[in-house]
XYZ file of C-alpha atoms in Angstrom:
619
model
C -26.996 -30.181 26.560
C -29.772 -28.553 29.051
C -29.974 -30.816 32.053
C -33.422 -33.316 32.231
C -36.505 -32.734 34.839
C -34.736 -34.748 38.085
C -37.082 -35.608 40.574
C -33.522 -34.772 43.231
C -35.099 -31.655 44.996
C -36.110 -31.219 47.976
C -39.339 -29.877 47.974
C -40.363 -32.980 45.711
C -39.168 -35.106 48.403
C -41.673 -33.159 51.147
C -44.173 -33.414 48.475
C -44.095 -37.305 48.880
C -43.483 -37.210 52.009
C -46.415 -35.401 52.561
C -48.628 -37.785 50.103
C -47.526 -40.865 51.998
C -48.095 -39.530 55.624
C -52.039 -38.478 53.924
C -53.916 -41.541 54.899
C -51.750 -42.141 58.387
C -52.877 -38.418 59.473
C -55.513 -38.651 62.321
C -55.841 -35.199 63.348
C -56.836 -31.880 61.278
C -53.405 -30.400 61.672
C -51.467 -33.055 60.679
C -53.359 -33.588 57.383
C -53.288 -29.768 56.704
C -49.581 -30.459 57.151
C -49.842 -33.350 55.196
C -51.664 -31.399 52.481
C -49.408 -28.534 52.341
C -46.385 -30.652 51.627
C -47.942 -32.516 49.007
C -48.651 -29.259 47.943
C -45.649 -27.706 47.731
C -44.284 -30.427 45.986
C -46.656 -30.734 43.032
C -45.582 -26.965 42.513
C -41.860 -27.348 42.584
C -42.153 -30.339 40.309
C -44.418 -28.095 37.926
C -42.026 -25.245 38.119
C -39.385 -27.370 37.386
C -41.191 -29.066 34.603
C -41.755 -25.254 32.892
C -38.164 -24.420 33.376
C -37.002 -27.320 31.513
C -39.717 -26.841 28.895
C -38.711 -22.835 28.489
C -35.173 -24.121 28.156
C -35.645 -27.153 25.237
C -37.276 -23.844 23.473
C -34.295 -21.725 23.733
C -31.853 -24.559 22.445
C -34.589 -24.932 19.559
C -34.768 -21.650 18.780
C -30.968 -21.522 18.807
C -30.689 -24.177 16.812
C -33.236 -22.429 14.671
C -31.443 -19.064 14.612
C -28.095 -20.626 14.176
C -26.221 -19.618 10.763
C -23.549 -22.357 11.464
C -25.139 -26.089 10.393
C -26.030 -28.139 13.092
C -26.643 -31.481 13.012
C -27.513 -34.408 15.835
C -26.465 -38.094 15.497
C -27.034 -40.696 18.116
C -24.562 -43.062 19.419
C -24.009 -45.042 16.279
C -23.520 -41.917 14.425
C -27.040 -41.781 12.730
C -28.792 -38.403 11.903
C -31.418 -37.598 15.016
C -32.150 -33.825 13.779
C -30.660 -30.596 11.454
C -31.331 -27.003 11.998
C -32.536 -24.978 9.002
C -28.865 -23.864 8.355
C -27.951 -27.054 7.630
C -30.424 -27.704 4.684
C -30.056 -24.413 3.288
C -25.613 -24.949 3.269
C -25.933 -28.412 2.086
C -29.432 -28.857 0.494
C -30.539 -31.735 2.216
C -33.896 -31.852 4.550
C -34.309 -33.289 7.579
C -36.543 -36.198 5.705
C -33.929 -36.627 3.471
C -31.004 -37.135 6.017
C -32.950 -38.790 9.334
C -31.237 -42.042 10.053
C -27.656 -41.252 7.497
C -24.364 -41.304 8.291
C -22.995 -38.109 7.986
C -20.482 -40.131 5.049
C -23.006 -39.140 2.450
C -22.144 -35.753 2.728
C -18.627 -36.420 1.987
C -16.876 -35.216 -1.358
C -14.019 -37.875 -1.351
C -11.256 -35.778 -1.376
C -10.166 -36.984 1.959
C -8.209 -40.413 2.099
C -8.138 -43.374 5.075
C -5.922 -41.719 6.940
C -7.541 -38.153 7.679
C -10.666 -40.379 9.201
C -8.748 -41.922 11.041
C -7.333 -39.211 12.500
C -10.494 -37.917 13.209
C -12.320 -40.913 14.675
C -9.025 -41.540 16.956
C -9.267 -37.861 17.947
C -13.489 -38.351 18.390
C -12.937 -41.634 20.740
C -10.054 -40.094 22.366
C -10.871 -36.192 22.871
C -14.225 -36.877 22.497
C -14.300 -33.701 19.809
C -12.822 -33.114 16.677
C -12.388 -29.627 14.908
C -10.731 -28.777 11.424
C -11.851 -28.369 7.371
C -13.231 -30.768 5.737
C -14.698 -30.829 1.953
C -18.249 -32.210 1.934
C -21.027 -31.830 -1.583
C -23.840 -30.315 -1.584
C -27.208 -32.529 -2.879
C -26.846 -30.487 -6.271
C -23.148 -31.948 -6.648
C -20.947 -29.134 -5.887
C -18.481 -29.177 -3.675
C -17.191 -26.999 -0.892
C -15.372 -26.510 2.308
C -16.671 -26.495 5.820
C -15.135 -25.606 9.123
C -16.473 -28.519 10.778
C -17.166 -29.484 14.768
C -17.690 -32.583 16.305
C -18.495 -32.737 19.758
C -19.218 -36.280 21.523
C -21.745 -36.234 24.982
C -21.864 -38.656 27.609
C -23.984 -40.361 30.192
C -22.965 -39.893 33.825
C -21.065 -43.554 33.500
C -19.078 -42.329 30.343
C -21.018 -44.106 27.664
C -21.569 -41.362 24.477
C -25.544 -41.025 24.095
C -25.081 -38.288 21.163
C -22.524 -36.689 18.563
C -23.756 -32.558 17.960
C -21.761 -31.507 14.666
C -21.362 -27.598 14.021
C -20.133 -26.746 10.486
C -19.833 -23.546 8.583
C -19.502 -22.878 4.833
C -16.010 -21.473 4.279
C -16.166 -21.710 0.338
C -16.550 -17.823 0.041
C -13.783 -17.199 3.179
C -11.254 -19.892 0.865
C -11.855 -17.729 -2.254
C -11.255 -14.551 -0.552
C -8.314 -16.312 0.115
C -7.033 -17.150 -2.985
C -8.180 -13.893 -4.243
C -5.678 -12.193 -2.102
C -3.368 -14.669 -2.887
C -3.329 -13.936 -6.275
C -3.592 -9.950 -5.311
C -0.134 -10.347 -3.582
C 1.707 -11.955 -6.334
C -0.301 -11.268 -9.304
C -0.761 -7.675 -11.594
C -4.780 -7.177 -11.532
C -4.424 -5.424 -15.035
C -2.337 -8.291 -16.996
C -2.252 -10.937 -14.551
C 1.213 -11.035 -15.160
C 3.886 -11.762 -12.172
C 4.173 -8.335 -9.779
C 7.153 -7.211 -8.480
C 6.600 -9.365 -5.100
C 6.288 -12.673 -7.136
C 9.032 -11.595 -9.932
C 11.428 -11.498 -6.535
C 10.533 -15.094 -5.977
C 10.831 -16.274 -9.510
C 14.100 -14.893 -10.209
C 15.314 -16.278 -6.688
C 14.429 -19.927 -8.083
C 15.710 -19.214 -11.321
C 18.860 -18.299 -9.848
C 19.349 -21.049 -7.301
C 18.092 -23.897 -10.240
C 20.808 -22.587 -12.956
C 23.383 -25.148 -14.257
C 26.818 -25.067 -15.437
C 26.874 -22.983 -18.494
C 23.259 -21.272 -18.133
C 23.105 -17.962 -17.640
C 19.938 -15.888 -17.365
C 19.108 -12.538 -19.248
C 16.331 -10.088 -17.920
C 15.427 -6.832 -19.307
C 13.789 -4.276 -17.811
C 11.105 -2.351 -19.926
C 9.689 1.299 -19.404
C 7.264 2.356 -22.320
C 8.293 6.114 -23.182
C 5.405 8.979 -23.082
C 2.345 6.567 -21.810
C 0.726 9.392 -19.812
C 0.498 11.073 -23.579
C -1.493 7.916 -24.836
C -3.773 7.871 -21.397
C -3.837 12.027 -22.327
C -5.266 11.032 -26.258
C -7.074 8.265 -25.574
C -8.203 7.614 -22.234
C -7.207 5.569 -19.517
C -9.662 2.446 -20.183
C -7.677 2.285 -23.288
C -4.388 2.787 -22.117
C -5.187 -0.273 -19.779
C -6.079 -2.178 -22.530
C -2.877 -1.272 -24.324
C -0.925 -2.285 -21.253
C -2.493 -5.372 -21.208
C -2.444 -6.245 -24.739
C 1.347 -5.248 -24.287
C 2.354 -7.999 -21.432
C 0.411 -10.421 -23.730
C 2.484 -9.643 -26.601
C 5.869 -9.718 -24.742
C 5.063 -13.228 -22.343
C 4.461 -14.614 -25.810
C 7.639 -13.709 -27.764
C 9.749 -15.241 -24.033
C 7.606 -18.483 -24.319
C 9.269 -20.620 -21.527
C 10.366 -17.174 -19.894
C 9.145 -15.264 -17.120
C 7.420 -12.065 -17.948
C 6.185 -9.251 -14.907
C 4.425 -6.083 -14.609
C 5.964 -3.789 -12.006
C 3.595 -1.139 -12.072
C 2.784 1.519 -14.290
C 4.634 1.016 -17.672
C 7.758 -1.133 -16.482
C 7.853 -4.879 -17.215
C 9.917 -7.257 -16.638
C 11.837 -10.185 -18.911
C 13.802 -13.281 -17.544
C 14.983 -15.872 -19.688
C 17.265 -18.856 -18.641
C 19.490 -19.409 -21.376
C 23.118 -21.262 -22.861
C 23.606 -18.520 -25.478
C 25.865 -15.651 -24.724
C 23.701 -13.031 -27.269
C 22.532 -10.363 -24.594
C 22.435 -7.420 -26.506
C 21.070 -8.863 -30.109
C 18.250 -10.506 -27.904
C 17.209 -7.490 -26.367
C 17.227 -6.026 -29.626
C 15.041 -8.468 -31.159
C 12.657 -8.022 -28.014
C 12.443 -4.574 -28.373
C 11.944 -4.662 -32.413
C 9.499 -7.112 -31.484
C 7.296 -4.884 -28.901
C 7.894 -1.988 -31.078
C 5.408 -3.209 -33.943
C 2.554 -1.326 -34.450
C -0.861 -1.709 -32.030
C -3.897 -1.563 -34.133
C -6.054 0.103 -31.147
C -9.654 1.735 -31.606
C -8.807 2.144 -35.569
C -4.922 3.868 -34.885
C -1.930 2.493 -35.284
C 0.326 2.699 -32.576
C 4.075 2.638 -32.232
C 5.736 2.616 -28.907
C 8.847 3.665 -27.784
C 10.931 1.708 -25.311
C 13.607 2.587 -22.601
C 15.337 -0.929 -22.073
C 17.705 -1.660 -18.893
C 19.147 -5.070 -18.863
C 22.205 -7.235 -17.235
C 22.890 -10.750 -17.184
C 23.326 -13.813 -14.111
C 25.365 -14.405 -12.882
C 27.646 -11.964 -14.794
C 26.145 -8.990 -13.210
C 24.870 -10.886 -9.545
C 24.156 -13.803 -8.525
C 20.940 -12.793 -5.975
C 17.797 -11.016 -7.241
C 18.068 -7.995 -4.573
C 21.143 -7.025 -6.482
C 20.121 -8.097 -9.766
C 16.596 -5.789 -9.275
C 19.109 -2.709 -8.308
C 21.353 -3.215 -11.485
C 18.321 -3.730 -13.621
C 16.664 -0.325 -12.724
C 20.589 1.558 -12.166
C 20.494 0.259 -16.371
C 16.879 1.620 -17.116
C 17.617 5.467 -15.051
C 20.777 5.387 -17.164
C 18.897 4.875 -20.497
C 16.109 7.406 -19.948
C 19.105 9.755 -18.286
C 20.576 9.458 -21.876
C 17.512 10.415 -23.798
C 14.603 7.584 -23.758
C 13.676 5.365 -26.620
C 17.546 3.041 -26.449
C 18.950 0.320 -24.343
C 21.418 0.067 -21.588
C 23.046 -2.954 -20.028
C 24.541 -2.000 -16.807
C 27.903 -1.739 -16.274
C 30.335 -1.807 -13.143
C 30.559 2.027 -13.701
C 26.715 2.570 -13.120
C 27.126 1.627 -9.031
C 30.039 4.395 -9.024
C 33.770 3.227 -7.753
C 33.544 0.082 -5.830
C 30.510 -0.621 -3.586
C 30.327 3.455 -2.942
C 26.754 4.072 -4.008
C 25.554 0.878 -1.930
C 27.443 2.083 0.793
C 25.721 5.640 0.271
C 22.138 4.243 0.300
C 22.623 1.804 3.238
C 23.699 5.121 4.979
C 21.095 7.350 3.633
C 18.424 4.987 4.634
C 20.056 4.456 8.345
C 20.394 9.008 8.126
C 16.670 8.879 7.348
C 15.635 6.023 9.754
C 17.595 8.257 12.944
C 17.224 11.575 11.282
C 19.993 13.355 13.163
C 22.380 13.576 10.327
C 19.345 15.605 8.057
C 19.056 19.151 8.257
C 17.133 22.064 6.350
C 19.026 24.700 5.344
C 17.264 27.957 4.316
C 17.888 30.542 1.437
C 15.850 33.573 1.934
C 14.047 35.118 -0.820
C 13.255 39.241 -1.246
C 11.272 41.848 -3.184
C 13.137 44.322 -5.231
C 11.021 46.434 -4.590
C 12.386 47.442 -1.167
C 14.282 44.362 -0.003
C 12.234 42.898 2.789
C 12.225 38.846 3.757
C 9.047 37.635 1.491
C 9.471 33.874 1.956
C 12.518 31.413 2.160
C 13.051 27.974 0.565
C 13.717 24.914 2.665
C 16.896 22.616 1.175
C 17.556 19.080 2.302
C 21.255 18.902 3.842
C 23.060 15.739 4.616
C 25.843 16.020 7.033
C 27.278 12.434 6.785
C 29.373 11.617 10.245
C 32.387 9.995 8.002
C 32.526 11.772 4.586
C 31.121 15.311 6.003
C 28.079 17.753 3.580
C 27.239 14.999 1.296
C 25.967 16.797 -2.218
C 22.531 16.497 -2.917
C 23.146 15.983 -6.245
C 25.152 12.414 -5.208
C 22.373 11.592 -2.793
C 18.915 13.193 -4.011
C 19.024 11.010 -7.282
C 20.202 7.589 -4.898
C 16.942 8.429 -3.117
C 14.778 8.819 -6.300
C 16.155 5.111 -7.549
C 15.532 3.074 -4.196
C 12.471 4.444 -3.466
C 13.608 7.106 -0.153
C 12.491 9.926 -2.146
C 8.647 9.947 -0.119
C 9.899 9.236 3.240
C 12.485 12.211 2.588
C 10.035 14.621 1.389
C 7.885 13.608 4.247
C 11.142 14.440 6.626
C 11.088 17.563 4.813
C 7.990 18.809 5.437
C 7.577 17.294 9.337
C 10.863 19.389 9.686
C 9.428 22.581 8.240
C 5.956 22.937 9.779
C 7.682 22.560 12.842
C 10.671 25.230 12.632
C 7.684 27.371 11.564
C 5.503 26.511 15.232
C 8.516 27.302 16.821
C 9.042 30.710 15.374
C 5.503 31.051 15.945
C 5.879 30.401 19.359
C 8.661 32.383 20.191
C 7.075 35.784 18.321
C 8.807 36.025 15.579
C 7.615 37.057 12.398
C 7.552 34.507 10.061
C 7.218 34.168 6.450
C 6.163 31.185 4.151
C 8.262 28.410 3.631
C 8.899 26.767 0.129
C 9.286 22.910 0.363
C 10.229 21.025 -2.894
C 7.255 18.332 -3.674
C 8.556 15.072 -6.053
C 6.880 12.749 -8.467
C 6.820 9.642 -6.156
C 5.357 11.767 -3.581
C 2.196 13.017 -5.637
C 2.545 8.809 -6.776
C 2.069 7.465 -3.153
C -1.074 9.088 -3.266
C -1.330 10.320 0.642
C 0.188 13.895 0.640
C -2.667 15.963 0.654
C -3.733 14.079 4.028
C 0.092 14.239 5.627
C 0.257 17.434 5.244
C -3.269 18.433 6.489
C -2.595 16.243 9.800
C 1.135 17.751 10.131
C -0.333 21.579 10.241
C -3.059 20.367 12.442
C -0.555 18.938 15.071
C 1.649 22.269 14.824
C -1.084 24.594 14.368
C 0.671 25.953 11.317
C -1.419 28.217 8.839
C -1.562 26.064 5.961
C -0.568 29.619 3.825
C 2.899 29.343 5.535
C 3.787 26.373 3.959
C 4.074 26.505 -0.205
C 4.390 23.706 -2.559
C 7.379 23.603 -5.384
C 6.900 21.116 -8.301
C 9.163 21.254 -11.339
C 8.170 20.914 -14.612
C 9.455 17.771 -14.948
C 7.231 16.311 -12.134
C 4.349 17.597 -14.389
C 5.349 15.754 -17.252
C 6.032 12.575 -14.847
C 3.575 10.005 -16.545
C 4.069 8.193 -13.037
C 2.368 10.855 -11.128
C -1.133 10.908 -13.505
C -2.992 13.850 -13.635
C -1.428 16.132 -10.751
C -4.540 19.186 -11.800
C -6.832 18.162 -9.615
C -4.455 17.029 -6.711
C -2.937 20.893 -7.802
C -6.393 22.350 -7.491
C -7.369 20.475 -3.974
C -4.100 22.000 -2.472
C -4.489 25.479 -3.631
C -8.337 25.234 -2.420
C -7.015 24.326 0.582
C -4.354 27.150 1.609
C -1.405 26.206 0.020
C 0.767 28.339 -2.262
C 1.816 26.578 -5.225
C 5.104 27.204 -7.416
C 6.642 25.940 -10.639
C 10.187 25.267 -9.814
C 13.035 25.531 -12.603
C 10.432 26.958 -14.988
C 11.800 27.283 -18.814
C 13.761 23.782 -18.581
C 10.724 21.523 -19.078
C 8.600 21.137 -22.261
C 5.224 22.146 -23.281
C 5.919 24.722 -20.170
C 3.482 27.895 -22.038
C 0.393 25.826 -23.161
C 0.621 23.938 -19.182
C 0.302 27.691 -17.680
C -3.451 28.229 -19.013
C -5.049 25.526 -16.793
C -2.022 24.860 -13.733
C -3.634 26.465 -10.497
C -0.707 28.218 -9.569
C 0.373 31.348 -7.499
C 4.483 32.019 -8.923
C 6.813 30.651 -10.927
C 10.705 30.711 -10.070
C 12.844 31.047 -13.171
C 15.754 29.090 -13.577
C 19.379 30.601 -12.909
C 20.344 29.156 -16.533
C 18.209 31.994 -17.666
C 19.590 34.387 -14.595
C 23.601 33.352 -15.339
C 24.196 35.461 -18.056
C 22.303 39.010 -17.125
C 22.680 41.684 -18.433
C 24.977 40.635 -21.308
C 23.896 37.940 -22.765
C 21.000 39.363 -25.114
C 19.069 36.262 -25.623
C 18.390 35.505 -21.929
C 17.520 39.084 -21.529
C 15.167 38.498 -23.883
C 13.271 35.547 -22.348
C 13.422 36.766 -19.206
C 11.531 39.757 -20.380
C 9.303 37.224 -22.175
C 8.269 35.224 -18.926
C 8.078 38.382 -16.852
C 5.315 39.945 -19.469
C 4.033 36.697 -19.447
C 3.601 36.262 -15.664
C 2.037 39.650 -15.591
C -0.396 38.747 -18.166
C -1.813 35.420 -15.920
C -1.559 37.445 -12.754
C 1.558 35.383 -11.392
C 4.352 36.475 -9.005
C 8.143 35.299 -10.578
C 10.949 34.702 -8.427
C 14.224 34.583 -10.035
C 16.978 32.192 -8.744
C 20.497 32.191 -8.392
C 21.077 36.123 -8.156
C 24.371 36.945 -7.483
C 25.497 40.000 -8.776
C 24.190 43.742 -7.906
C 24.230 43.918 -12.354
C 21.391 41.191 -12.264
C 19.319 42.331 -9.743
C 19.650 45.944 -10.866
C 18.667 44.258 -14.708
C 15.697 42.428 -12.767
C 14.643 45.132 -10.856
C 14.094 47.071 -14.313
C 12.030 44.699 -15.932
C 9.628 44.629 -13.192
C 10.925 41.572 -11.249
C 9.140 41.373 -8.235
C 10.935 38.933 -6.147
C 14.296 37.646 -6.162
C 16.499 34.868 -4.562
C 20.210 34.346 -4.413
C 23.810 34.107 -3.143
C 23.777 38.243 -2.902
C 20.860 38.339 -0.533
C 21.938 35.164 0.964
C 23.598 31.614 1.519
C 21.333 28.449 2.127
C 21.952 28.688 6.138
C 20.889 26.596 8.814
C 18.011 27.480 11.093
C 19.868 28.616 14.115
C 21.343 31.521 11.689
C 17.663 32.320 10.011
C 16.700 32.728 13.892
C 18.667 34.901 14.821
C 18.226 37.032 12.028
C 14.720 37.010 12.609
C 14.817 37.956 16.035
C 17.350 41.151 14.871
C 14.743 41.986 12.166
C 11.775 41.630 15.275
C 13.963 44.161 17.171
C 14.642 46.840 14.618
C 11.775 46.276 12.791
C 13.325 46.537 9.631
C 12.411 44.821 6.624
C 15.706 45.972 5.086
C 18.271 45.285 7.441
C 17.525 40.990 7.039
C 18.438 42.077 3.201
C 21.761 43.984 4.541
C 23.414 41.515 6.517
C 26.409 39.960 5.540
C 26.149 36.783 3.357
């Protein structure tokens, strides 16, 4: 509170002093004295008097300006005054609430006890802070961060109560509304995989002698095809529709969206008939959706186990369900597998593998790149080289990356790997840079769940910033299969950005895939690599021949470069070389080798000069 007009000043005092000795003054001087006092003091008293005027105006205009409520009770807790705030938050004028207890704001939701507690806090503290739920004079109610401040008279004795309250009803639904974000699917409002965690943890630790629980893990086959056809406001609506069908068929159940396509099915249970009902559910969710006048059938990948058969915690119980689901679409989509012991490989191996692949990744001194250089036929010279992920485990020495690159794809390592990958490679390329060697581009391999997490295109832009790398140097490799990843959505424009931007872009493993010849017309692409399967055989086997011909004539036609992989004869590069083959890659040019060896062939090739002696040393 501003302090009131006190006549303790000084000049006051002269003032009076001054008035008093007036009429006691005998000579000229002393009532000019006399008079100039008095003077003095009627001027500090009206000075002060306009200072405590200007500052009542501030606190009212405060008060006026004030979004938060304010309100002023006396000492018996009666209304005094409100600001504007507080009428326009609760509805009520100042006519209407002048001489009230604050009580009639109150919704009754809170019991004896909480004013108690607030009163004994009030009396005690002398202020009070915390939520409270009052109602507005329309009848709806709403919460307020309320508080209460009591002030006191020089002998202790409270003169006033000043109450400062804000509306928190939108800050409490923002609340819930993240809430709900964090454990609830915006699409179905079904359980996400955060909340599906919990639930199956409660399930788990609530089962009784002779339950068992069965959940089922459910991947809807060629979606991105139905997104493709009919749009993705549809899809959505098919998605939804979908969880509504399925959380009605597990009535009492719990039913979850992971993401994408895959939902999820727990059911507590005393019946020991697994496989039939997961048979039933899937016959069940594969009956025709009538959607915008078509009838749709869906096909459904199913991985399931069974508590506490298969685990008896949901960390484990999540990893068995989706080792069961990459088994089922590994054998062909559209079936069901329950997992088995066999799916985690002998013992606890592949959890042993992934708890040391993520500590490899998380210390990154057991990761290396290995390069295998790549050549024209033409006259043999280093065009480019492709960078391949190397694990060299401390205990169990090279670790395969076909053991490890799929254990990374399953438990979600596969983007922090790639992004390892490419850190890794825009830097050996600064260094080269650096040290004057010439350097060609690098090929790094780009997955599915990296185009999914939806940040490359930045990561990399930052990364060649940092090294100063040409973004040319570095080129992008996507299979075919990432392509037809419905997980990855439409990768043409991502495709498109990247080209636009520098990179070089290049179907890997081209000819395994499907629909490979009618995705060539619109993929912004510079080269595709044929696939040794194709490269095995050459010369002999006539069929090959003939589709490598095919693809080469192809390539030519859309104005593509081909590298062919896994060359390892002088009879297939001498075949290549004939059909026009322009670039080449293999074990007869050259072993995947670590960087210290590409170096140093580098800096021979500086020193000679010599495009084909990199192509002539020993392999």
């Amino acid at each position: 509170m501003w302090p009131l007009f006190t006549l303790n000043r000084p000049l006051i005092w002269l003032g009076l002093l001054g008035l008093a000795a007036l009429p006691w003054a005998g000579g000229v001087g002393s009532r000019l004295t006399a008079m100039l006092l008095l003077g003095l003091g009627i001027w500090d008293a009206w000075r002060a008097s306009r200072q405590e005027h200007a500052r009542r105006a501030l606190g009212e205009q405060v008060m006026l300006a004030s979004e938060d409520g304010i309100m002023i009770c006396d000492a018996r807790h009666r209304i005094l005054t409100v600001n504007p705030a507080f009428t326009q938050i609760t509805g009520y004028s100042l006519k209407e609430v002048r001489g009230q207890d604050p009580s009639m704001l109150s919704a009754g939701r809170h019991d004896k006890a909480f004013y108690e507690r607030y009163w004994q806090s009030l009396n005690s503290l002398g202020k009070w802070e915390g939520e409270i739920w009052n109602q507005r004079k329309q009848g709806d109610q709403y919460p307020e961060w309320l508080r209460m401040q009591a002030y006191q008279e020089n002998g202790g004795k409270v003169t006033h109560y000043v109450g400062l309250f804000t509306d928190i009803s939108r800050h409490k639904a923002r609340e819930q509304d993240m809430q709900r974000i964090g454990f609830e699917d915006p699409l179905t409002g079904l359980p996400n995989r955060r909340r599906l965690h919990e639930l199956l943890g409660s399930r788990l630790r609530h089962l009784r002698a002779g339950e068992g629980l069965d959940m089922a893990l459910i991947d809807i086959d060629g979606f991105k095809s139905i997104n493709d056809a009919m749009g993705v406001e549809a899809g959505d609506r098919l998605l939804a529709r979908f969880g509504q069908r399925l959380a009605r068929y597990v009535a009492g159940g719990v039913v979850g969206r992971l993401g994408g396509d895959e939902f999820m099915v727990i059911r507590t249970t005393t019946f020991d008939d697994h496989d039939a009902w997961v048979a039933e559910l899937s016959d069940h969710l594969t009956a025709p959706f009538e959607q915008e006048g078509q009838s749709l059938r869906l096909g459904l990948t199913v991985g399931s186990c069974r508590a506490p058969d298969d685990g008896r915690d949901s960390s484990s119980l999540f990893q068995r369900l989706e080792s069961a689901l990459y088994s089922a679409k590994r054998h062909g989509r559209n079936n069901h597998q329950r997992f088995q012991p066999a799916l985690d490989q002998p013992g606890d191996r592949q959890l042993e593998l992934v708890n040391d692949l993520r500590a490899a990744l998380a210390h990154g001194d057991q990761l290396e790149l290995h390069y295998q250089t790549q050549h024209s036929l033409k006259d043999g010279s280093l065009v480019g080289m492709e960078a391949l992920l190397r694990w060299r485990h401390p205990r169990l020495g090279m670790v395969s990356p076909g053991d490890f690159i799929p254990l990374a794809e399953r438990h979600g390592m596969m983007t922090p790997l790639g992004g390892w990958v490419i850190e890794q490679a825009i830097t050996q390329l600064s260094h080269w840079q650096q040290a004057g060697l010439p350097v060609v581009p690098i090929w790094v391999n780009i997955s599915a769940l990296q185009l999914i997490q939806g940040d490359l295109e930045s990561r990399l832009a930052a990364c060649l910033a940092r090294y100063q790398v040409p973004t040319s140097l570095l080129g992008l490799e996507l299979t075919e299969s990432v392509l037809l990843d419905e997980r990855a959505g439409d990768v043409y424009p991502r495709m498109t950005s990247l080209r636009e931007k520098g990179h070089q872009i290049a179907i890997d493993d081209f000819g395994t895939g499907y629909s490979s010849l009618s995705y060539l017309k619109r993929l912004p692409i510079d080269k595709l690599k044929l696939d040794r399967a194709f490269v095995r055989a050459l010369p002999d086997d006539k069929a090959d021949a003939a589709i490598v011909c095919a693809v080469l004539a192809m390539a030519e036609g859309l104005s593509l470069r081909v590298v062919a992989e896994g060359i390892e004869t002088p009879a297939q590069r001498d075949f290549l070389r004939d059909q026009g083959c322009p670039e080449v890659q293999g074990f007869l040019f050259s072993r995947p080798v670590p960087a210290s060896e590409i170096e140093a062939r580098l800096s021979g090739r500086n020193a000679t000069s010599s495009a084909a002696g990199m192509a002539s040393l020993p392999v």
